[in-house]
mmCIF file of N, CA and C in Angstrom:
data_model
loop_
_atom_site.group_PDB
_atom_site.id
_atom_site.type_symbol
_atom_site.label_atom_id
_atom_site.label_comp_id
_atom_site.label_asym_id
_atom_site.label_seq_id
_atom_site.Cartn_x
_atom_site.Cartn_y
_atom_site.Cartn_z
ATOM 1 N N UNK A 1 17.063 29.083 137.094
ATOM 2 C CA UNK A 1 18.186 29.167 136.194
ATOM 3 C C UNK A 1 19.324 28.357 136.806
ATOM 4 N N UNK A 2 20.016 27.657 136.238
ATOM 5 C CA UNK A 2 21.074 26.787 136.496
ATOM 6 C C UNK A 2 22.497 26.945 135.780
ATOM 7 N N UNK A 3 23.509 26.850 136.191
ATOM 8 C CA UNK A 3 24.740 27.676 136.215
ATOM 9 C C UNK A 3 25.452 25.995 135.881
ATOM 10 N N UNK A 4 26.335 26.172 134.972
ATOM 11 C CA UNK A 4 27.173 24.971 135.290
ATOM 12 C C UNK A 4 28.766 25.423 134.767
ATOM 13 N N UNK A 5 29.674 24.992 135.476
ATOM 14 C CA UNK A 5 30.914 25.506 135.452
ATOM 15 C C UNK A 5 31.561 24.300 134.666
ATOM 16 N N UNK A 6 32.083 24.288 133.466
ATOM 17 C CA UNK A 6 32.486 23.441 133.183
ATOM 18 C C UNK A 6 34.519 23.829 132.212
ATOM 19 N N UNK A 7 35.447 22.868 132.623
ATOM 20 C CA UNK A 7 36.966 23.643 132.265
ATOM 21 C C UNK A 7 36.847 22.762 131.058
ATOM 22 N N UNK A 8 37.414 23.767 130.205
ATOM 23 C CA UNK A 8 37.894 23.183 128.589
ATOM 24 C C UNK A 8 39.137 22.265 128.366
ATOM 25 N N UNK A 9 39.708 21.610 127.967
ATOM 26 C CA UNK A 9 41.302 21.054 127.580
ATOM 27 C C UNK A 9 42.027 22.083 128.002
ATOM 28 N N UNK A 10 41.936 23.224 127.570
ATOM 29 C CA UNK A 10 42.973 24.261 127.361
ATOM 30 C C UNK A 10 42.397 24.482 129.153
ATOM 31 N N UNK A 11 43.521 24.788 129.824
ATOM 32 C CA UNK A 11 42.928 24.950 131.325
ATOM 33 C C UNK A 11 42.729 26.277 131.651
ATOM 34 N N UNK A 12 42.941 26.915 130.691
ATOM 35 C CA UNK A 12 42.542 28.113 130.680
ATOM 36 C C UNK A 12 41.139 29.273 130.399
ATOM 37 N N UNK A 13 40.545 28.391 129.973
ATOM 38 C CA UNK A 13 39.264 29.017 129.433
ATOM 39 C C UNK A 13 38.137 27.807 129.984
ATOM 40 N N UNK A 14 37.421 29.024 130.710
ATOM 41 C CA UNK A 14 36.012 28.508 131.451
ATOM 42 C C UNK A 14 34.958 28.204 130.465
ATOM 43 N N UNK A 15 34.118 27.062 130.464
ATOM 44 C CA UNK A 15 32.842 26.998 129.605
ATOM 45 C C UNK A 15 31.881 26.714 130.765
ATOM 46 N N UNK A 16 31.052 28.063 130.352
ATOM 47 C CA UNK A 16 29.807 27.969 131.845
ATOM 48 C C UNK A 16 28.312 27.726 130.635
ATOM 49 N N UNK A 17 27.542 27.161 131.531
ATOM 50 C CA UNK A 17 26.461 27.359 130.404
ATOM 51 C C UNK A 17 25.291 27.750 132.265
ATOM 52 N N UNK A 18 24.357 28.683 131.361
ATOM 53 C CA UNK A 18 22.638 29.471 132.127
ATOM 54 C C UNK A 18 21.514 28.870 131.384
ATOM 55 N N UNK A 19 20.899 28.087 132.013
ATOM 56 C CA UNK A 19 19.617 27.520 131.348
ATOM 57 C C UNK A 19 19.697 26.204 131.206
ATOM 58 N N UNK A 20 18.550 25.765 130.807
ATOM 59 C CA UNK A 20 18.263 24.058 130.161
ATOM 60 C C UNK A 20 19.694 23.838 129.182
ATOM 61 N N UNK A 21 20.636 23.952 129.266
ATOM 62 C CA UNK A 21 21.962 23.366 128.213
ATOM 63 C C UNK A 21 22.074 22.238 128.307
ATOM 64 N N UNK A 22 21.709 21.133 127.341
ATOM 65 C CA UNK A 22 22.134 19.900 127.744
ATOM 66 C C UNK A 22 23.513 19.076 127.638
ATOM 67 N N UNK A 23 23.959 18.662 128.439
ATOM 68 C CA UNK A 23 25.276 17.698 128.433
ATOM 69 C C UNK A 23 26.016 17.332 127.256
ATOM 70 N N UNK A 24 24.881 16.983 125.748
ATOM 71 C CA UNK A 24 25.553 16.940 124.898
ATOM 72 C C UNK A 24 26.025 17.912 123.880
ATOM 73 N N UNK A 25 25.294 19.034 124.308
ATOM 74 C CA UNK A 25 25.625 20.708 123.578
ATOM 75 C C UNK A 25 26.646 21.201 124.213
ATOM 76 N N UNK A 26 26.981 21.292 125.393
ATOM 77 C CA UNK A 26 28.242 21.081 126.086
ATOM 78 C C UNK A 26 29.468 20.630 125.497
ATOM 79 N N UNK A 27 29.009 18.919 125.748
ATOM 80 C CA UNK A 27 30.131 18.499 125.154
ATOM 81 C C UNK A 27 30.707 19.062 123.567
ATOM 82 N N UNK A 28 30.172 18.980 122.551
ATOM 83 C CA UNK A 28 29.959 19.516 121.628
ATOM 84 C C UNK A 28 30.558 20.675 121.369
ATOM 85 N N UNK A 29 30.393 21.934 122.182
ATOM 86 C CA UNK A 29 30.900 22.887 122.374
ATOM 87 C C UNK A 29 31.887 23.091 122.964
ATOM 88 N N UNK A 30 32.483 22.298 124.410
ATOM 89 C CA UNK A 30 33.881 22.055 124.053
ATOM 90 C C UNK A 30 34.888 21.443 123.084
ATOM 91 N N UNK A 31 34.317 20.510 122.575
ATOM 92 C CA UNK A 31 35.235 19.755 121.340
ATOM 93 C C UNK A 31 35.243 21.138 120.057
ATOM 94 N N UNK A 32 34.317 21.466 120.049
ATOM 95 C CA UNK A 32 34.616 22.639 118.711
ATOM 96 C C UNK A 32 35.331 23.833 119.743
ATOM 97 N N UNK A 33 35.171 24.260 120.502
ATOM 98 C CA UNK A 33 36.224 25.309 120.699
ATOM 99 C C UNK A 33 37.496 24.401 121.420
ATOM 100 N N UNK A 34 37.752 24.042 121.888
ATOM 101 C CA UNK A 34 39.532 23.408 122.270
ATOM 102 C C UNK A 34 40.101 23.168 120.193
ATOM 103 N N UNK A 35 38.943 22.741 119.396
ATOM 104 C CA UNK A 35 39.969 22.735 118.260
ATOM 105 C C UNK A 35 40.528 23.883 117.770
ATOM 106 N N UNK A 36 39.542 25.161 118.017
ATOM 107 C CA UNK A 36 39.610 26.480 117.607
ATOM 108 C C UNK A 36 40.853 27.259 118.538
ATOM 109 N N UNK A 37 40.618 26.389 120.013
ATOM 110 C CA UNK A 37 42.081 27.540 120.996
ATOM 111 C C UNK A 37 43.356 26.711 120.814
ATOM 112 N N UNK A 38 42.779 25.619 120.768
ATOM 113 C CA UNK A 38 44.372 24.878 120.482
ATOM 114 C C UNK A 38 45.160 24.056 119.636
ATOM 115 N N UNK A 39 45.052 25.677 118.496
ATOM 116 C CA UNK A 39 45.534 25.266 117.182
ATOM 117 C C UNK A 39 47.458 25.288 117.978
ATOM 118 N N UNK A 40 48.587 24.941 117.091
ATOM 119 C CA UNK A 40 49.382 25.469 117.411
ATOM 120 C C UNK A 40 49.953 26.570 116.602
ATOM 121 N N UNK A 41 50.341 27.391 117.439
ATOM 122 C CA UNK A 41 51.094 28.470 116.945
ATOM 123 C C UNK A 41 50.764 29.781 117.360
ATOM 124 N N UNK A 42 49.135 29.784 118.292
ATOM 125 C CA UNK A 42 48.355 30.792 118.483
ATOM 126 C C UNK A 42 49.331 30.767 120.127
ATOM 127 N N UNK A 43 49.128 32.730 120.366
ATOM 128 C CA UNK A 43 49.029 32.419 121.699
ATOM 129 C C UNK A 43 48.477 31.940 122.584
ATOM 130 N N UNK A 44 48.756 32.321 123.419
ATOM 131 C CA UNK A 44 48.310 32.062 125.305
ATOM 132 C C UNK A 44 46.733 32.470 124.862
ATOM 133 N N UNK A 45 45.800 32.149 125.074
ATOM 134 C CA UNK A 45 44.525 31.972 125.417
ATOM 135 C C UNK A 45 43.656 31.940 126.450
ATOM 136 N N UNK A 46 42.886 32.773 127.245
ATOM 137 C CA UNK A 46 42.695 32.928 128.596
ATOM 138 C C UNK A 46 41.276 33.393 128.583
ATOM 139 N N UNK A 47 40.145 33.069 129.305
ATOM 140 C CA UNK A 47 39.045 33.824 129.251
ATOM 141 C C UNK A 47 38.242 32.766 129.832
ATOM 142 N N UNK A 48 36.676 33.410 128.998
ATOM 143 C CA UNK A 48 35.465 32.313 129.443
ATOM 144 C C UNK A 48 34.519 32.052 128.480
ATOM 145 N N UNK A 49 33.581 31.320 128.397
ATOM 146 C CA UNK A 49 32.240 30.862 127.207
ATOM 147 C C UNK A 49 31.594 30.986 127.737
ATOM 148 N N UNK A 50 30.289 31.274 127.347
ATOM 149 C CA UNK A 50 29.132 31.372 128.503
ATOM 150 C C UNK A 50 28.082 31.091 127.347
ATOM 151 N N UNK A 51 27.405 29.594 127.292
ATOM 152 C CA UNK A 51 26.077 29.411 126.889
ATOM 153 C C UNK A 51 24.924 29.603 127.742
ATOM 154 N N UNK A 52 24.013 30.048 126.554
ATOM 155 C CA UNK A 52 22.617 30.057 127.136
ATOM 156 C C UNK A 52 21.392 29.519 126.468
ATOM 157 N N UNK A 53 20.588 29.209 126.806
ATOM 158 C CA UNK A 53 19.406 28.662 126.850
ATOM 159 C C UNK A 53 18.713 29.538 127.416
ATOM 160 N N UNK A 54 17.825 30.381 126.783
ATOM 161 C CA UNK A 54 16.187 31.380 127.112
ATOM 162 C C UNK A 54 15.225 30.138 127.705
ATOM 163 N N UNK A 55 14.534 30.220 128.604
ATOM 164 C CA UNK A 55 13.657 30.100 129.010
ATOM 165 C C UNK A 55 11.893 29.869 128.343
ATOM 166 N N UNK A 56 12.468 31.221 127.440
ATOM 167 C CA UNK A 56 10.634 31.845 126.934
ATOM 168 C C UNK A 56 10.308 30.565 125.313
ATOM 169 N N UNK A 57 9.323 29.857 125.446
ATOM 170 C CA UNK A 57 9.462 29.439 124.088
ATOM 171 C C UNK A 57 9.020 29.963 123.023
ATOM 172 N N UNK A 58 8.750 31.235 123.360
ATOM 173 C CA UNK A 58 8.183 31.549 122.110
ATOM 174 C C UNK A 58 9.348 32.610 121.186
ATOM 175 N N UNK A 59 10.672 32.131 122.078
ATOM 176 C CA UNK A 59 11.781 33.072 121.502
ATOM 177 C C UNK A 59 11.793 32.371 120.248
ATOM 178 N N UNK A 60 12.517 33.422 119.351
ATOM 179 C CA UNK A 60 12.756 33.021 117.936
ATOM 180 C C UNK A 60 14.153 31.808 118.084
ATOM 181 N N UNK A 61 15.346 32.861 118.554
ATOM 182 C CA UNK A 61 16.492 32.405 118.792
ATOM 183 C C UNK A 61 16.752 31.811 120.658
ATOM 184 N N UNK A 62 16.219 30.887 120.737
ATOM 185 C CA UNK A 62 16.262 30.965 122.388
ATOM 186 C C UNK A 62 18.128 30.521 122.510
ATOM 187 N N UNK A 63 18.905 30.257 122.272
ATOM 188 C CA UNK A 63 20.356 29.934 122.262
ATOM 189 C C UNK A 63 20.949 30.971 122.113
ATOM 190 N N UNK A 64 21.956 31.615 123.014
ATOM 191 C CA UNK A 64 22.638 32.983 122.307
ATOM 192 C C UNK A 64 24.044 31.829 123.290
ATOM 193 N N UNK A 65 25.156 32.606 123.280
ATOM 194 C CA UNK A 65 26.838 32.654 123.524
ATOM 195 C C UNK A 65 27.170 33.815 123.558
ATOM 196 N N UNK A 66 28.245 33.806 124.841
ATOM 197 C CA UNK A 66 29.371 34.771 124.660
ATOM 198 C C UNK A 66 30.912 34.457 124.932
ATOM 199 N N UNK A 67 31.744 34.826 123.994
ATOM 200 C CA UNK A 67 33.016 34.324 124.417
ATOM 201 C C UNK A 67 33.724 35.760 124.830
ATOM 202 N N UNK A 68 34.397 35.622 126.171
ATOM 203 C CA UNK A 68 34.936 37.063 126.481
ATOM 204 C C UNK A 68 37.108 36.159 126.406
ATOM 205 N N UNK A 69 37.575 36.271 125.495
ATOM 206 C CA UNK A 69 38.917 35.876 125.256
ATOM 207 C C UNK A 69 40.090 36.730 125.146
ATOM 208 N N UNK A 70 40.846 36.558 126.053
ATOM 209 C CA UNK A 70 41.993 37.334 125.892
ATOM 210 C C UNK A 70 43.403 36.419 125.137
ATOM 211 N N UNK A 71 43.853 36.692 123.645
ATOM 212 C CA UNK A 71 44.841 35.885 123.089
ATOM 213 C C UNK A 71 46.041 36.692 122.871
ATOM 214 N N UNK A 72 47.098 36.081 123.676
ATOM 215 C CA UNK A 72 48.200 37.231 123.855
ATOM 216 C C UNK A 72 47.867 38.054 124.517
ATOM 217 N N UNK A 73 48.188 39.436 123.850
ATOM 218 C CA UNK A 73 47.536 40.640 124.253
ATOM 219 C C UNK A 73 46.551 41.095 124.011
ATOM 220 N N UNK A 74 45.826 40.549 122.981
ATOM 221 C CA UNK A 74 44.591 41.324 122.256
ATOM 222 C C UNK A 74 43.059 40.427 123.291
ATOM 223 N N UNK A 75 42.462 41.757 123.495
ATOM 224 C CA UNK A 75 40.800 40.742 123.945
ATOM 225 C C UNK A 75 40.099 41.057 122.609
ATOM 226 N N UNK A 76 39.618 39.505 122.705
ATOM 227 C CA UNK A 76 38.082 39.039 121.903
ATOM 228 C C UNK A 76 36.868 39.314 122.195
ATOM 229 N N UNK A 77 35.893 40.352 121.668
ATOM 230 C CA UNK A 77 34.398 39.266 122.869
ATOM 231 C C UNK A 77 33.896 38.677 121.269
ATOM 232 N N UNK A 78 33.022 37.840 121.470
ATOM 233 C CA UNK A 78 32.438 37.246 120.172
ATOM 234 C C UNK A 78 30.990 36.553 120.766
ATOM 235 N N UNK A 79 29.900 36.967 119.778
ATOM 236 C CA UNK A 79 28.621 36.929 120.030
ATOM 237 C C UNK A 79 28.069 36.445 119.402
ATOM 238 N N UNK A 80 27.231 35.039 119.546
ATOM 239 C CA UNK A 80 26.350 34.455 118.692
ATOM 240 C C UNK A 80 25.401 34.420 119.327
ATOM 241 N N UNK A 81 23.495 33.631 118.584
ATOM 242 C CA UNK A 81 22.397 33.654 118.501
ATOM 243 C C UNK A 81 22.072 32.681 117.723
ATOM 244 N N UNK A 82 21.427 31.473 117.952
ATOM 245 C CA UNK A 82 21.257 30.574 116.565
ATOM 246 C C UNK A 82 19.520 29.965 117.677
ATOM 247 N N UNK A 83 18.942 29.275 116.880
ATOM 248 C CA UNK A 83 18.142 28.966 117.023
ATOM 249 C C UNK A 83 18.104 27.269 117.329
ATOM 250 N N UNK A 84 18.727 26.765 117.784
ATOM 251 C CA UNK A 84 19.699 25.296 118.643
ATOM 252 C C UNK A 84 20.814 25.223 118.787
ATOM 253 N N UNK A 85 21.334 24.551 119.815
ATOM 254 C CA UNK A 85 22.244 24.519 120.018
ATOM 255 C C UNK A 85 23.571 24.233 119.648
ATOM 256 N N UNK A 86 23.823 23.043 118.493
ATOM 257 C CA UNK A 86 24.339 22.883 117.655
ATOM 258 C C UNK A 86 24.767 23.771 116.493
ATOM 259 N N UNK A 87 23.848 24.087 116.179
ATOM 260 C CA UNK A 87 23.735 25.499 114.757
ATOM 261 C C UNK A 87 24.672 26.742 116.018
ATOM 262 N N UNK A 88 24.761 26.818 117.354
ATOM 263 C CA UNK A 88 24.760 27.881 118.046
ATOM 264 C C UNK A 88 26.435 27.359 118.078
ATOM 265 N N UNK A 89 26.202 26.494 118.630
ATOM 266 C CA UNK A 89 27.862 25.974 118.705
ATOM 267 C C UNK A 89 29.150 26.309 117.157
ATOM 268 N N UNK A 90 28.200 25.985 116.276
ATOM 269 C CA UNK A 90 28.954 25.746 114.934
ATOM 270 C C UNK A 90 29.237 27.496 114.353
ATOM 271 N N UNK A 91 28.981 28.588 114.651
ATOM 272 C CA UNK A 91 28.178 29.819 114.813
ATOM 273 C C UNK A 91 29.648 30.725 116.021
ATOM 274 N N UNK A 92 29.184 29.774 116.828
ATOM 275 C CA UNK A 92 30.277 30.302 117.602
ATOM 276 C C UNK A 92 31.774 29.982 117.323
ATOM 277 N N UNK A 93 31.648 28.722 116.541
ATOM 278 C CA UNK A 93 33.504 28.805 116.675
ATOM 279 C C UNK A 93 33.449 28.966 115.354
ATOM 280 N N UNK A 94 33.293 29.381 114.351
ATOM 281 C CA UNK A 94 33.503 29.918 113.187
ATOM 282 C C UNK A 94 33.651 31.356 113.928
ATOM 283 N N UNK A 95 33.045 32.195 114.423
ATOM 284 C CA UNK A 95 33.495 33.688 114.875
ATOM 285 C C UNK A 95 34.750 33.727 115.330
ATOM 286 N N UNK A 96 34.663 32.523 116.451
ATOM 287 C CA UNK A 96 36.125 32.676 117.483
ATOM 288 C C UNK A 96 37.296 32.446 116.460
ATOM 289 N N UNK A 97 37.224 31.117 115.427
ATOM 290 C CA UNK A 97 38.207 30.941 114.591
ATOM 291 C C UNK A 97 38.500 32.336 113.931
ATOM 292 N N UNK A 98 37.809 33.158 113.797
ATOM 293 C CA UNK A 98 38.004 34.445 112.646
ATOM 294 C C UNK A 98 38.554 35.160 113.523
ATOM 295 N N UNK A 99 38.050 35.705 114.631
ATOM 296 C CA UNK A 99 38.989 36.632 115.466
ATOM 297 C C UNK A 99 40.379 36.414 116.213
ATOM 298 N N UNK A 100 40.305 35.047 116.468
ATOM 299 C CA UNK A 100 41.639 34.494 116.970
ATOM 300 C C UNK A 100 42.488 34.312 115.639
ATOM 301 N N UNK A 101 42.242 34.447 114.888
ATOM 302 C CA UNK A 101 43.407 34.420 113.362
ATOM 303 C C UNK A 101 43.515 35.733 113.173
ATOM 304 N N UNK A 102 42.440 36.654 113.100
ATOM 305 C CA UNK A 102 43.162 37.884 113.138
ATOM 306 C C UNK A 102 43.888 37.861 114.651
ATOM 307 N N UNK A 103 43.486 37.974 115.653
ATOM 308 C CA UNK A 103 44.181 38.068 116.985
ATOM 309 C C UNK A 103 45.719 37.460 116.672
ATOM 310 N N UNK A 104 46.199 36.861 116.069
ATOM 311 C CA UNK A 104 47.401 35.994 115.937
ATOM 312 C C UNK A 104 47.707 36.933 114.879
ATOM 313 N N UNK A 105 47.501 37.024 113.985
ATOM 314 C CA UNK A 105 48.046 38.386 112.807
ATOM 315 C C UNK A 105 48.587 39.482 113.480
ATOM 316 N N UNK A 106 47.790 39.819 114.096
ATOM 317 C CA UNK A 106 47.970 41.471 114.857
ATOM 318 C C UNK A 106 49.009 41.124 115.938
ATOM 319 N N UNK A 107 49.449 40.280 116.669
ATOM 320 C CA UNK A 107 49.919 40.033 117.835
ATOM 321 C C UNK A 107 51.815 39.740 117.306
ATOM 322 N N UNK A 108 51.736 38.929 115.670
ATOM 323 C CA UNK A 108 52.872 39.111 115.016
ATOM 324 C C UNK A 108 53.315 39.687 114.170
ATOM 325 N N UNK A 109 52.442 41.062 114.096
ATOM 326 C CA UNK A 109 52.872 42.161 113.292
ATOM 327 C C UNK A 109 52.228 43.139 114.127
ATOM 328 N N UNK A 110 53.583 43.261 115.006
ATOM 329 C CA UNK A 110 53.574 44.392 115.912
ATOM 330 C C UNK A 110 54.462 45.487 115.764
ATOM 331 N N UNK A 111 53.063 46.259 114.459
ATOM 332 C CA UNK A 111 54.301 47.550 114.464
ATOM 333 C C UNK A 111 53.934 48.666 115.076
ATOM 334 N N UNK A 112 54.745 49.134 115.899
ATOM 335 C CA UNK A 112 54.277 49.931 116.930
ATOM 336 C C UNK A 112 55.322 50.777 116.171
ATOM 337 N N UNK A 113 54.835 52.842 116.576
ATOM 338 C CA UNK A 113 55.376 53.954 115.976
ATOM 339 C C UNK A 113 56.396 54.094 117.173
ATOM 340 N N UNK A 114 57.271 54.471 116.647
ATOM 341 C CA UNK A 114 58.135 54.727 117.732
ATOM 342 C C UNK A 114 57.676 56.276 118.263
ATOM 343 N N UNK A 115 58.570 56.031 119.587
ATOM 344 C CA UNK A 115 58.159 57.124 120.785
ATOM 345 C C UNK A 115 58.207 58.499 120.229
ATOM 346 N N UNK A 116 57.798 59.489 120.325
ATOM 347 C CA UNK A 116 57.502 60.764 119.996
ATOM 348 C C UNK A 116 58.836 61.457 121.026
ATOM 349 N N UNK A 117 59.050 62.553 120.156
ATOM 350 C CA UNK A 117 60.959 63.134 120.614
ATOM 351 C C UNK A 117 59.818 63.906 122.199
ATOM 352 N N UNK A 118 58.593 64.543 122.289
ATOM 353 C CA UNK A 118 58.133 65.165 123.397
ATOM 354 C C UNK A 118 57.323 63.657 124.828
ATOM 355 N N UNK A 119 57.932 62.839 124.265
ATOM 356 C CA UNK A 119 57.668 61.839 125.299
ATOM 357 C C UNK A 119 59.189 60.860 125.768
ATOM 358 N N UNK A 120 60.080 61.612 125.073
ATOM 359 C CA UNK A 120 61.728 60.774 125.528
ATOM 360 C C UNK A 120 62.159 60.032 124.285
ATOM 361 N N UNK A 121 61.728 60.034 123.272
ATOM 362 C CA UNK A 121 62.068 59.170 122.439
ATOM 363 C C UNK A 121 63.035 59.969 121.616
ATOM 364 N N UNK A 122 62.942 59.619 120.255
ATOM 365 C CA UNK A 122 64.346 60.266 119.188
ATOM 366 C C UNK A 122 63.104 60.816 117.954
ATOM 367 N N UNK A 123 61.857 60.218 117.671
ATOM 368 C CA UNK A 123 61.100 60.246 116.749
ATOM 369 C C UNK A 123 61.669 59.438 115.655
ATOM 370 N N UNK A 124 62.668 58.663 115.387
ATOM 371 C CA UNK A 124 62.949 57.788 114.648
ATOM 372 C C UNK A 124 63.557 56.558 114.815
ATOM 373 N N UNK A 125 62.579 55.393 114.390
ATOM 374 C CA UNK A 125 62.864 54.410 114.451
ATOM 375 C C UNK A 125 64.498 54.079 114.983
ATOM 376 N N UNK A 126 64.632 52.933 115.673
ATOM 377 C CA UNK A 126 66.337 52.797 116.219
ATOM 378 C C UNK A 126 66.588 51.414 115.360
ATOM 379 N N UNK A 127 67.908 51.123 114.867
ATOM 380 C CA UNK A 127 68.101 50.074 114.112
ATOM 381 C C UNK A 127 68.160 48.937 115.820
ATOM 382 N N UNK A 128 68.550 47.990 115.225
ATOM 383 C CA UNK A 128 68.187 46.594 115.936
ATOM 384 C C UNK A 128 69.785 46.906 116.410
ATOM 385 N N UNK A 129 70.429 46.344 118.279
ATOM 386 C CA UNK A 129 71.424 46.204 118.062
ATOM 387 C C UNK A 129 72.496 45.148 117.698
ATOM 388 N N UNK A 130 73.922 46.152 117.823
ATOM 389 C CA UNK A 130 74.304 45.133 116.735
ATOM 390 C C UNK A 130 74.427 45.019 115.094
ATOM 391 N N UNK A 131 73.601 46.034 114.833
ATOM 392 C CA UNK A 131 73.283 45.991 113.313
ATOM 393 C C UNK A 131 74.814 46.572 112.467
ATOM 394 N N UNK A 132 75.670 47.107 113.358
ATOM 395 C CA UNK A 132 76.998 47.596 112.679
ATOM 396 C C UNK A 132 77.028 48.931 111.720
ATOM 397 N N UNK A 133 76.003 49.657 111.585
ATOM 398 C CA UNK A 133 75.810 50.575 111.360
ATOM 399 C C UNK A 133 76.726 52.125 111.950
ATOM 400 N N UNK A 134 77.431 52.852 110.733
ATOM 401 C CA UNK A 134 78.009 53.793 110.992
ATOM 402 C C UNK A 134 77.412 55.044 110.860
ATOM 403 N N UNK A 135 76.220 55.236 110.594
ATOM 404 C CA UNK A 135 75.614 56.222 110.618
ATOM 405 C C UNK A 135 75.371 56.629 111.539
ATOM 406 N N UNK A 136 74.707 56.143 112.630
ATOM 407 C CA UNK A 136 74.158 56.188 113.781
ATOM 408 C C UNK A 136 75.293 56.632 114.619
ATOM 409 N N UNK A 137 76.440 56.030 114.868
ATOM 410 C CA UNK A 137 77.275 56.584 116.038
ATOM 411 C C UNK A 137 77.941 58.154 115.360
ATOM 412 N N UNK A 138 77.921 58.590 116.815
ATOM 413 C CA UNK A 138 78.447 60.295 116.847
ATOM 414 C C UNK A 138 79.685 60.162 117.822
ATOM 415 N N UNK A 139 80.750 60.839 117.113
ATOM 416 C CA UNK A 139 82.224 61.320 118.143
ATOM 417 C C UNK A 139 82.169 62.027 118.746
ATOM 418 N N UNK A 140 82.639 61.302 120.093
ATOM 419 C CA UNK A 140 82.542 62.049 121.132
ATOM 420 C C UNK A 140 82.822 63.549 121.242
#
C-alpha cells in the first residue's frame, strides 16, 4: 500500500491518496475540490481528503474517499464510493459542495438561545448595544 501526501491550493487541506491512485486522478481531484473550498465568501477551511484505491479486483466499487473538513466552526465528514476514479472525484465534490453550502448557511445564521436565568443569564434575549432603548434601563 502506498501513501502519498499531497497539499491542495488552499494550504490548508491535505489530499493523501492509499493505493494504485494515479497522478492524473489526483490531479483531477485537486482541481475539483480547491474549486469547491475556494469559493469566496466561505469560511476558513481546514482538514484532509483521503483517496483510495482497493486492491481486490473483483470489488464492485474499488474507489471510495473521505473528506474529514472543518469550515468555520462546523465539521464535515463526507463519503463517497464510485466505481473509477473520475466518477469518484465528480461524487465527491458534489457532496463537499452540498455540505460546505449548508456549512456556510449555518455558520451565518447563528442563532443561538440565549443563556438560561439558572446558568447566569436573564432568559431573554439582550438588545444589541447602543440600541437606545428605554425599556431596558432601571433607576437606580
Amino acid at each position: 500500500m502506498t501513501s502519498n501526501d499531497t497539499q491542495t491550493t488552499a494550504p490548508t487541506v491535505l489530499l493523501r491518496s492509499d493505493g494504485e491512485v494515479d497522478e492524473e486522478t489526483l490531479e483531477y481531484a485537486r482541481t475539483k475540490i480547491d474549486a469547491v473550498i475556494g469559493r469566496p465568501g466561505l469560511p476558513a477551511v481546514t482538514g484532509e481528503v483521503r483517496i483510495t484505491r482497493a486492491s481486490a479486483h473483483h470489488a464492485d466499487r474499488p474507489w471510495s474517499a473521505t473528506a474529514a473538513l472543518h469550515i468555520g466552526r462546523c465539521a464535515v465528514v463526507v463519503l463517497a464510493e464510485e466505481a473509477t476514479g473520475r466518477e469518484l472525484v465528480d461524487q465527491l465534490q458534489d457532496r463537499i459542495r452540498r455540505q460546505t453550502d449548508k456549512a456556510a448557511r449555518t455558520a451565518h445564521n447563528d442563532h443561538r438561545a440565549p443563556t438560561p436565568p439558572w446558568r447566569g443569564g436573564s432568559g431573554t434575549p439582550r438588545p444589541a448595544e447602543g440600541s437606545g432603548s428605554a425599556a431596558d434601563s432601571h433607576p437606580a
